[in-house]
DNA sequence: TTGTTATTGCAAGTTAATTGCATTAATGGG
DNA sequence: CCCATTAATGCAATTAACTTGCAATAACAA
């Protein structure tokens, strides 16, 4: 799979390919996403995008759309919440995440192949997996 | 670490060691846990224990206590909910979980050591991790 | 420009899980 | 056994992330 670095241009074309409309709100939320170097919550995203409180629902729907076309990845936290980051399409990977500030380091280690094989052997299909490492980062200690 | 198979006896002594009281409700919930061969939700547990609706909060508090002494493990689902199972203390492991029926197979593969090392190198401390594999089991297909 | 249809705004709903507080019950010492 | 201490429970209310319904609006392409 060819991996293309994300930018506004590329994302517009992703939207188009998927028959999703390029709207003002989506661009706005996208721009906000681009300003972060760590995964963020929907609320953080709305605030950074300088949208009114009521637009949180639009943020969620936008995230959903972006997840659908693979340019955003959700990262589950220990407490059940989820944070989101831009991802190059097809770039599956995992993370070290600070429980407190959500600073994230890429974890370049994935057992997808092995897990998939074992799962299939057990009769599972339609397989997905999570692997995240949580801790306290230096700054937060 | 010595691993001792769980039974009612052993669990009572775990409670005592941790200065937790052996109550009727806890035993009741424990008995319910023992009847399952798969992880379950708090609600399922309350129903199996034949407790009234209002006792769901007791189930949650009991689960919390059991998590604390390491005889119960929580398994996060893709949708953010959590299911719970009895675990021998110190028996850290992961799972294949059916998204629909929560049938579970043990996943005997854990990168704890490697993850911990990498995380520490990155400045993280107080490290934990999740790794779960989700799919549709044969029966649910 | 216009018609179609996706997107949005707003309000309300959902639900797993938590919290506060008064009551009850387990425990350990005497 | 009895009592004092304090943890556990029962009940009601709350939290908070996320979802849903629906009417109004905006994007797109014809
Ligand atoms: Mn990442
Ligand atoms: Mn298990
Ligand atoms: Zn941090
Ligand atoms: Zn199943």
CSV table of C-alpha atoms (C1' of nucleotides) and ligand atoms in Angstrom, one decimal:
chain,number,residue,atom,x,y,z
A,1,UNK,CA,0.0,0.0,0.0
A,2,UNK,CA,1.3,3.4,-1.0
A,3,UNK,CA,1.5,5.8,1.9
A,4,UNK,CA,1.0,9.5,1.3
A,5,UNK,CA,1.8,12.1,3.9
A,6,UNK,CA,-1.2,13.9,5.0
A,7,UNK,CA,-1.8,17.6,4.2
A,8,UNK,CA,-4.9,19.6,3.5
A,9,UNK,CA,-4.7,18.9,-0.2
A,10,UNK,CA,-4.4,15.2,0.2
A,11,UNK,CA,-7.2,15.1,2.8
A,12,UNK,CA,-9.5,16.9,0.4
A,13,UNK,CA,-8.9,14.3,-2.2
A,14,UNK,CA,-9.5,11.6,0.3
A,15,UNK,CA,-12.8,13.1,1.1
A,16,UNK,CA,-13.7,13.4,-2.6
A,17,UNK,CA,-12.7,9.7,-3.2
A,18,UNK,CA,-15.0,8.7,-0.5
A,19,UNK,CA,-17.9,10.9,-1.7
A,20,UNK,CA,-17.7,13.0,1.4
A,21,UNK,CA,-18.2,16.7,1.1
A,22,UNK,CA,-15.4,19.2,1.8
A,23,UNK,CA,-17.2,21.5,4.2
A,24,UNK,CA,-16.1,24.6,6.1
A,25,UNK,CA,-16.4,22.7,9.4
A,26,UNK,CA,-14.5,19.7,8.3
A,27,UNK,CA,-11.6,21.9,7.1
A,28,UNK,CA,-11.7,23.8,10.3
A,29,UNK,CA,-11.5,20.7,12.4
A,30,UNK,CA,-8.8,19.3,10.2
A,31,UNK,CA,-6.8,22.5,10.6
A,32,UNK,CA,-7.1,22.1,14.3
A,33,UNK,CA,-6.0,18.5,14.1
A,34,UNK,CA,-2.9,19.6,12.2
A,35,UNK,CA,-1.9,21.9,15.0
A,36,UNK,CA,-1.5,19.1,17.6
A,37,UNK,CA,1.5,16.8,17.9
A,38,UNK,CA,-0.4,14.4,20.1
A,39,UNK,CA,-3.8,12.7,20.1
A,40,UNK,CA,-6.6,14.8,21.5
A,41,UNK,CA,-10.1,14.5,22.7
A,42,UNK,CA,-13.1,15.7,20.8
A,43,UNK,CA,-13.5,18.6,23.2
A,44,UNK,CA,-9.9,19.7,22.8
A,45,UNK,CA,-10.4,19.6,19.1
A,46,UNK,CA,-13.6,21.7,19.3
A,47,UNK,CA,-11.8,24.3,21.5
A,48,UNK,CA,-8.7,24.5,19.3
A,49,UNK,CA,-10.9,24.9,16.3
A,50,UNK,CA,-12.6,27.7,18.1
A,51,UNK,CA,-16.1,26.3,17.6
A,52,UNK,CA,-19.0,26.9,19.9
A,53,UNK,CA,-19.9,24.3,22.6
A,54,UNK,CA,-22.8,23.0,20.5
A,55,UNK,CA,-20.5,22.0,17.7
A,56,UNK,CA,-19.1,19.1,19.7
A,57,UNK,CA,-21.5,16.9,17.9
A,58,UNK,CA,-20.1,18.1,14.6
A,59,UNK,CA,-16.7,17.2,15.8
A,60,UNK,CA,-17.8,13.7,16.7
A,61,UNK,CA,-19.4,13.3,13.3
A,62,UNK,CA,-16.3,14.6,11.6
A,63,UNK,CA,-14.1,12.3,13.5
A,64,UNK,CA,-16.4,9.5,12.5
A,65,UNK,CA,-16.1,10.5,8.9
A,66,UNK,CA,-12.3,10.8,9.2
A,67,UNK,CA,-12.0,7.4,10.9
A,68,UNK,CA,-14.0,6.0,8.0
A,69,UNK,CA,-11.6,7.1,5.4
A,70,UNK,CA,-8.6,6.1,7.5
A,71,UNK,CA,-7.1,9.5,8.1
A,72,UNK,CA,-7.8,9.6,11.8
A,73,UNK,CA,-7.1,6.9,14.3
A,74,UNK,CA,-8.8,6.5,17.7
A,75,UNK,CA,-6.6,5.6,20.7
A,76,UNK,CA,-8.5,4.1,23.6
A,77,UNK,CA,-7.5,5.2,27.1
A,78,UNK,CA,-7.5,3.2,30.3
A,79,UNK,CA,-10.6,5.1,31.5
A,80,UNK,CA,-12.7,4.2,28.5
A,81,UNK,CA,-12.4,7.6,26.8
A,82,UNK,CA,-10.9,7.9,23.3
A,83,UNK,CA,-8.4,10.4,21.9
A,84,UNK,CA,-7.8,11.0,18.2
A,85,UNK,CA,-4.9,11.8,15.9
A,86,UNK,CA,-4.3,12.2,12.2
A,87,UNK,CA,-2.8,9.2,10.6
A,88,UNK,CA,-1.5,8.5,7.1
A,89,UNK,CA,-4.0,6.1,5.5
A,90,UNK,CA,-2.8,2.5,5.9
A,91,UNK,CA,-0.2,3.4,8.5
A,92,UNK,CA,-1.4,1.1,11.3
A,93,UNK,CA,0.6,1.5,14.5
A,94,UNK,CA,0.3,1.6,18.3
A,95,UNK,CA,1.4,4.0,21.0
A,96,UNK,CA,2.9,4.8,24.3
A,97,UNK,CA,0.5,7.3,25.9
A,98,UNK,CA,0.9,9.4,29.0
A,99,UNK,CA,-2.1,8.9,31.1
A,100,UNK,CA,-2.1,12.5,32.2
A,101,UNK,CA,-1.1,14.8,29.3
A,102,UNK,CA,-1.6,12.3,26.4
A,103,UNK,CA,1.8,12.9,25.1
A,104,UNK,CA,2.3,10.0,22.7
A,105,UNK,CA,5.3,8.1,21.3
A,106,UNK,CA,4.9,5.8,18.4
A,107,UNK,CA,5.2,2.1,19.3
A,108,UNK,CA,6.7,0.4,16.3
A,109,UNK,CA,5.8,-3.1,17.2
A,110,UNK,CA,2.7,-4.8,16.0
A,111,UNK,CA,1.6,-8.4,16.2
A,112,UNK,CA,-1.2,-8.1,13.6
A,113,UNK,CA,0.0,-10.9,11.5
A,114,UNK,CA,0.5,-13.4,14.3
A,115,UNK,CA,-2.6,-12.4,16.1
A,116,UNK,CA,-4.7,-12.7,13.0
A,117,UNK,CA,-3.3,-16.1,12.3
A,118,UNK,CA,-4.0,-17.4,15.8
A,119,UNK,CA,-7.4,-15.8,15.9
A,120,UNK,CA,-8.4,-17.4,12.6
A,121,UNK,CA,-7.2,-20.8,13.9
A,122,UNK,CA,-9.6,-20.3,16.8
A,123,UNK,CA,-12.5,-19.7,14.5
A,124,UNK,CA,-12.6,-15.9,14.8
A,125,UNK,CA,-13.1,-13.7,11.7
A,126,UNK,CA,-13.4,-10.0,11.1
A,127,UNK,CA,-10.4,-9.5,13.4
A,128,UNK,CA,-9.1,-6.3,14.9
A,129,UNK,CA,-6.8,-5.6,17.8
A,130,UNK,CA,-5.7,-3.0,20.2
A,131,UNK,CA,-2.3,-2.6,21.9
A,132,UNK,CA,-1.5,0.5,23.9
A,133,UNK,CA,1.0,1.2,26.6
A,134,UNK,CA,0.1,3.7,29.3
A,135,UNK,CA,2.4,5.4,31.7
A,136,UNK,CA,3.5,8.7,33.2
A,137,UNK,CA,5.7,10.7,31.0
A,138,UNK,CA,8.8,12.5,32.4
A,139,UNK,CA,7.1,15.9,32.3
A,140,UNK,CA,4.2,14.6,34.3
A,141,UNK,CA,6.1,13.0,37.0
B,1,UNK,CA,5.3,-15.3,42.1
B,2,UNK,CA,3.4,-18.3,43.3
B,3,UNK,CA,0.1,-18.8,41.5
B,4,UNK,CA,-2.7,-20.3,43.4
B,5,UNK,CA,-5.9,-21.6,41.7
B,6,UNK,CA,-8.9,-19.6,42.7
B,7,UNK,CA,-11.6,-21.0,44.8
B,8,UNK,CA,-13.9,-19.7,47.4
B,9,UNK,CA,-11.5,-20.5,50.2
B,10,UNK,CA,-8.5,-18.9,48.5
B,11,UNK,CA,-10.6,-15.8,47.7
B,12,UNK,CA,-11.6,-15.4,51.3
B,13,UNK,CA,-8.0,-15.4,52.4
B,14,UNK,CA,-7.2,-12.9,49.7
B,15,UNK,CA,-9.9,-10.6,51.1
B,16,UNK,CA,-8.6,-11.1,54.6
B,17,UNK,CA,-5.0,-10.4,53.6
B,18,UNK,CA,-6.2,-7.1,52.0
B,19,UNK,CA,-8.2,-6.1,55.0
B,20,UNK,CA,-11.4,-6.4,53.0
B,21,UNK,CA,-14.5,-7.9,54.7
B,22,UNK,CA,-16.0,-11.2,53.6
B,23,UNK,CA,-19.6,-10.2,53.1
B,24,UNK,CA,-22.7,-12.0,51.9
B,25,UNK,CA,-22.9,-9.9,48.8
B,26,UNK,CA,-19.3,-10.4,47.9
B,27,UNK,CA,-19.6,-14.1,48.2
B,28,UNK,CA,-22.8,-14.0,46.2
B,29,UNK,CA,-21.1,-12.1,43.4
B,30,UNK,CA,-18.1,-14.3,43.6
B,31,UNK,CA,-20.2,-17.4,43.3
B,32,UNK,CA,-21.8,-15.9,40.2
B,33,UNK,CA,-18.4,-15.2,38.7
B,34,UNK,CA,-17.4,-18.8,39.2
B,35,UNK,CA,-20.4,-20.0,37.1
B,36,UNK,CA,-19.2,-18.2,34.0
B,37,UNK,CA,-16.6,-19.5,31.6
B,38,UNK,CA,-16.3,-16.2,29.9
B,39,UNK,CA,-15.9,-12.5,31.0
B,40,UNK,CA,-19.1,-10.8,31.8
B,41,UNK,CA,-20.5,-7.3,32.3
B,42,UNK,CA,-21.5,-6.0,35.7
B,43,UNK,CA,-25.2,-6.4,34.7
B,44,UNK,CA,-24.8,-10.0,33.7
B,45,UNK,CA,-23.1,-10.6,37.0
B,46,UNK,CA,-25.9,-9.0,39.0
B,47,UNK,CA,-28.5,-11.0,37.1
B,48,UNK,CA,-26.7,-14.3,37.6
B,49,UNK,CA,-26.2,-13.5,41.3
B,50,UNK,CA,-29.9,-12.9,41.4
B,51,UNK,CA,-29.6,-9.5,42.9
B,52,UNK,CA,-32.1,-6.7,42.6
B,53,UNK,CA,-31.6,-4.0,40.0
B,54,UNK,CA,-30.4,-1.5,42.6
B,55,UNK,CA,-27.5,-3.8,43.6
B,56,UNK,CA,-25.7,-3.0,40.4
B,57,UNK,CA,-23.7,-0.4,42.3
B,58,UNK,CA,-22.6,-3.1,44.8
B,59,UNK,CA,-21.5,-5.2,41.9
B,60,UNK,CA,-19.4,-2.4,40.6
B,61,UNK,CA,-17.9,-1.8,44.0
B,62,UNK,CA,-17.2,-5.5,44.5
B,63,UNK,CA,-15.6,-5.7,41.1
B,64,UNK,CA,-13.4,-2.7,42.1
B,65,UNK,CA,-12.4,-4.5,45.3
B,66,UNK,CA,-11.6,-7.7,43.4
B,67,UNK,CA,-9.6,-5.8,40.8
B,68,UNK,CA,-7.7,-4.3,43.6
B,69,UNK,CA,-6.6,-7.6,45.0
B,70,UNK,CA,-5.9,-9.0,41.6
B,71,UNK,CA,-8.5,-11.8,41.5
B,72,UNK,CA,-10.5,-10.1,38.8
B,73,UNK,CA,-9.4,-8.7,35.5
B,74,UNK,CA,-11.2,-6.1,33.4
B,75,UNK,CA,-11.2,-6.6,29.6
B,76,UNK,CA,-11.9,-3.5,27.6
B,77,UNK,CA,-14.2,-3.9,24.6
B,78,UNK,CA,-14.1,-1.9,21.4
B,79,UNK,CA,-17.2,0.1,22.3
B,80,UNK,CA,-15.7,1.3,25.5
B,81,UNK,CA,-17.5,-1.0,27.9
B,82,UNK,CA,-15.7,-3.4,30.1
B,83,UNK,CA,-16.2,-7.1,30.9
B,84,UNK,CA,-14.8,-8.9,33.9
B,85,UNK,CA,-13.4,-12.3,34.7
B,86,UNK,CA,-11.9,-14.1,37.6
B,87,UNK,CA,-8.1,-14.4,37.3
B,88,UNK,CA,-5.5,-16.2,39.4
B,89,UNK,CA,-3.5,-13.5,41.1
B,90,UNK,CA,-0.4,-12.7,39.1
B,91,UNK,CA,-1.6,-14.5,36.0
B,92,UNK,CA,-1.3,-11.6,33.6
B,93,UNK,CA,-2.6,-12.5,30.1
B,94,UNK,CA,-4.6,-11.2,27.2
B,95,UNK,CA,-7.5,-12.4,25.1
B,96,UNK,CA,-9.3,-13.1,21.9
B,97,UNK,CA,-12.8,-11.8,22.5
B,98,UNK,CA,-15.9,-12.2,20.4
B,99,UNK,CA,-17.5,-8.8,19.9
B,100,UNK,CA,-20.9,-10.2,20.1
B,101,UNK,CA,-21.1,-13.0,22.7
B,102,UNK,CA,-17.9,-12.3,24.6
B,103,UNK,CA,-16.7,-15.8,24.3
B,104,UNK,CA,-13.0,-15.5,25.1
B,105,UNK,CA,-9.9,-17.5,24.3
B,106,UNK,CA,-6.7,-16.9,26.2
B,107,UNK,CA,-4.0,-15.2,24.2
B,108,UNK,CA,-0.7,-16.5,25.5
B,109,UNK,CA,1.4,-13.8,24.1
B,110,UNK,CA,2.5,-10.8,26.0
B,111,UNK,CA,5.1,-8.2,25.2
B,112,UNK,CA,5.2,-6.8,28.8
B,113,UNK,CA,8.9,-7.0,29.1
B,114,UNK,CA,9.8,-5.5,25.8
B,115,UNK,CA,7.1,-2.8,26.2
B,116,UNK,CA,8.2,-1.9,29.7
B,117,UNK,CA,11.8,-1.6,28.5
B,118,UNK,CA,11.0,0.6,25.6
B,119,UNK,CA,8.6,2.7,27.6
B,120,UNK,CA,11.2,3.3,30.3
B,121,UNK,CA,13.7,4.3,27.7
B,122,UNK,CA,11.2,6.9,26.5
B,123,UNK,CA,10.9,8.3,30.0
B,124,UNK,CA,7.6,6.7,30.9
B,125,UNK,CA,7.1,5.2,34.4
B,126,UNK,CA,4.2,3.5,36.1
B,127,UNK,CA,3.6,1.4,33.0
B,128,UNK,CA,0.7,-0.7,32.1
B,129,UNK,CA,-0.6,-2.0,28.8
B,130,UNK,CA,-3.6,-3.5,27.0
B,131,UNK,CA,-3.6,-5.9,24.1
B,132,UNK,CA,-6.9,-7.5,23.1
B,133,UNK,CA,-8.0,-9.1,19.9
B,134,UNK,CA,-11.6,-8.8,18.8
B,135,UNK,CA,-13.5,-10.8,16.2
B,136,UNK,CA,-16.6,-12.7,15.5
B,137,UNK,CA,-16.5,-16.2,16.8
B,138,UNK,CA,-17.7,-19.2,14.9
B,139,UNK,CA,-21.0,-19.5,16.7
B,140,UNK,CA,-21.8,-15.8,16.1
B,141,UNK,CA,-21.1,-15.9,12.4
C,1,DT,C1',-28.9,28.3,-11.3
C,2,DT,C1',-31.2,24.6,-9.4
C,3,DG,C1',-32.4,20.2,-7.4
C,4,DT,C1',-30.6,16.5,-4.8
C,5,DT,C1',-28.7,15.0,-0.8
C,6,DA,C1',-25.2,15.2,2.6
C,7,DT,C1',-24.1,18.0,6.5
C,8,DT,C1',-25.1,21.0,10.3
C,9,DG,C1',-27.4,22.9,14.6
C,10,DC,C1',-29.9,22.2,18.4
C,11,DA,C1',-32.1,19.7,21.8
C,12,DA,C1',-32.8,15.5,23.8
C,13,DG,C1',-31.5,10.9,24.9
C,14,DT,C1',-28.5,6.9,26.2
C,15,DT,C1',-26.0,4.3,29.4
C,16,DA,C1',-21.9,2.5,31.8
C,17,DA,C1',-20.1,3.9,35.7
C,18,DT,C1',-19.5,7.0,39.8
C,19,DT,C1',-20.7,9.6,44.0
C,20,DG,C1',-22.9,11.2,48.5
C,21,DC,C1',-24.9,10.0,52.4
C,22,DA,C1',-27.6,7.6,55.7
C,23,DT,C1',-28.1,2.8,57.3
C,24,DT,C1',-26.4,-1.7,58.2
C,25,DA,C1',-23.3,-5.3,59.1
C,26,DA,C1',-18.5,-7.4,59.6
C,27,DT,C1',-14.7,-7.6,62.5
C,28,DG,C1',-11.7,-7.7,66.5
C,29,DG,C1',-10.9,-6.5,71.2
C,30,DG,C1',-12.5,-7.1,75.7
D,1,DC,C1',-21.0,-12.8,73.9
D,2,DC,C1',-21.2,-7.6,73.5
D,3,DC,C1',-19.8,-3.5,71.9
D,4,DA,C1',-17.4,0.1,69.3
D,5,DT,C1',-15.3,0.9,65.1
D,6,DT,C1',-15.4,1.3,60.5
D,7,DA,C1',-16.1,-0.8,56.1
D,8,DA,C1',-19.9,-2.2,53.1
D,9,DT,C1',-24.3,-1.5,51.4
D,10,DG,C1',-28.9,0.7,49.5
D,11,DC,C1',-30.9,4.2,47.3
D,12,DA,C1',-31.1,8.2,44.7
D,13,DA,C1',-28.9,11.3,42.1
D,14,DT,C1',-25.2,12.5,39.0
D,15,DT,C1',-21.6,12.3,35.5
D,16,DA,C1',-19.9,12.5,31.0
D,17,DA,C1',-18.8,10.7,26.7
D,18,DC,C1',-21.1,9.9,23.0
D,19,DT,C1',-25.4,9.2,20.1
D,20,DT,C1',-29.8,10.2,17.8
D,21,DG,C1',-33.8,12.7,15.5
D,22,DC,C1',-35.2,16.1,12.9
D,23,DA,C1',-35.6,20.4,10.7
D,24,DA,C1',-32.7,23.9,8.4
D,25,DT,C1',-28.7,24.6,5.6
D,26,DA,C1',-25.0,24.2,2.5
D,27,DA,C1',-22.1,21.4,-1.0
D,28,DC,C1',-22.1,19.5,-5.3
D,29,DA,C1',-22.9,18.3,-10.0
D,30,DA,C1',-26.0,18.6,-13.7
E,1,LIG,MN1,0.2,7.6,16.2
E,2,LIG,MN1,-8.5,-14.6,30.8
E,3,LIG,ZN1,2.6,13.4,30.3
E,4,LIG,ZN1,-19.3,-15.1,19.7
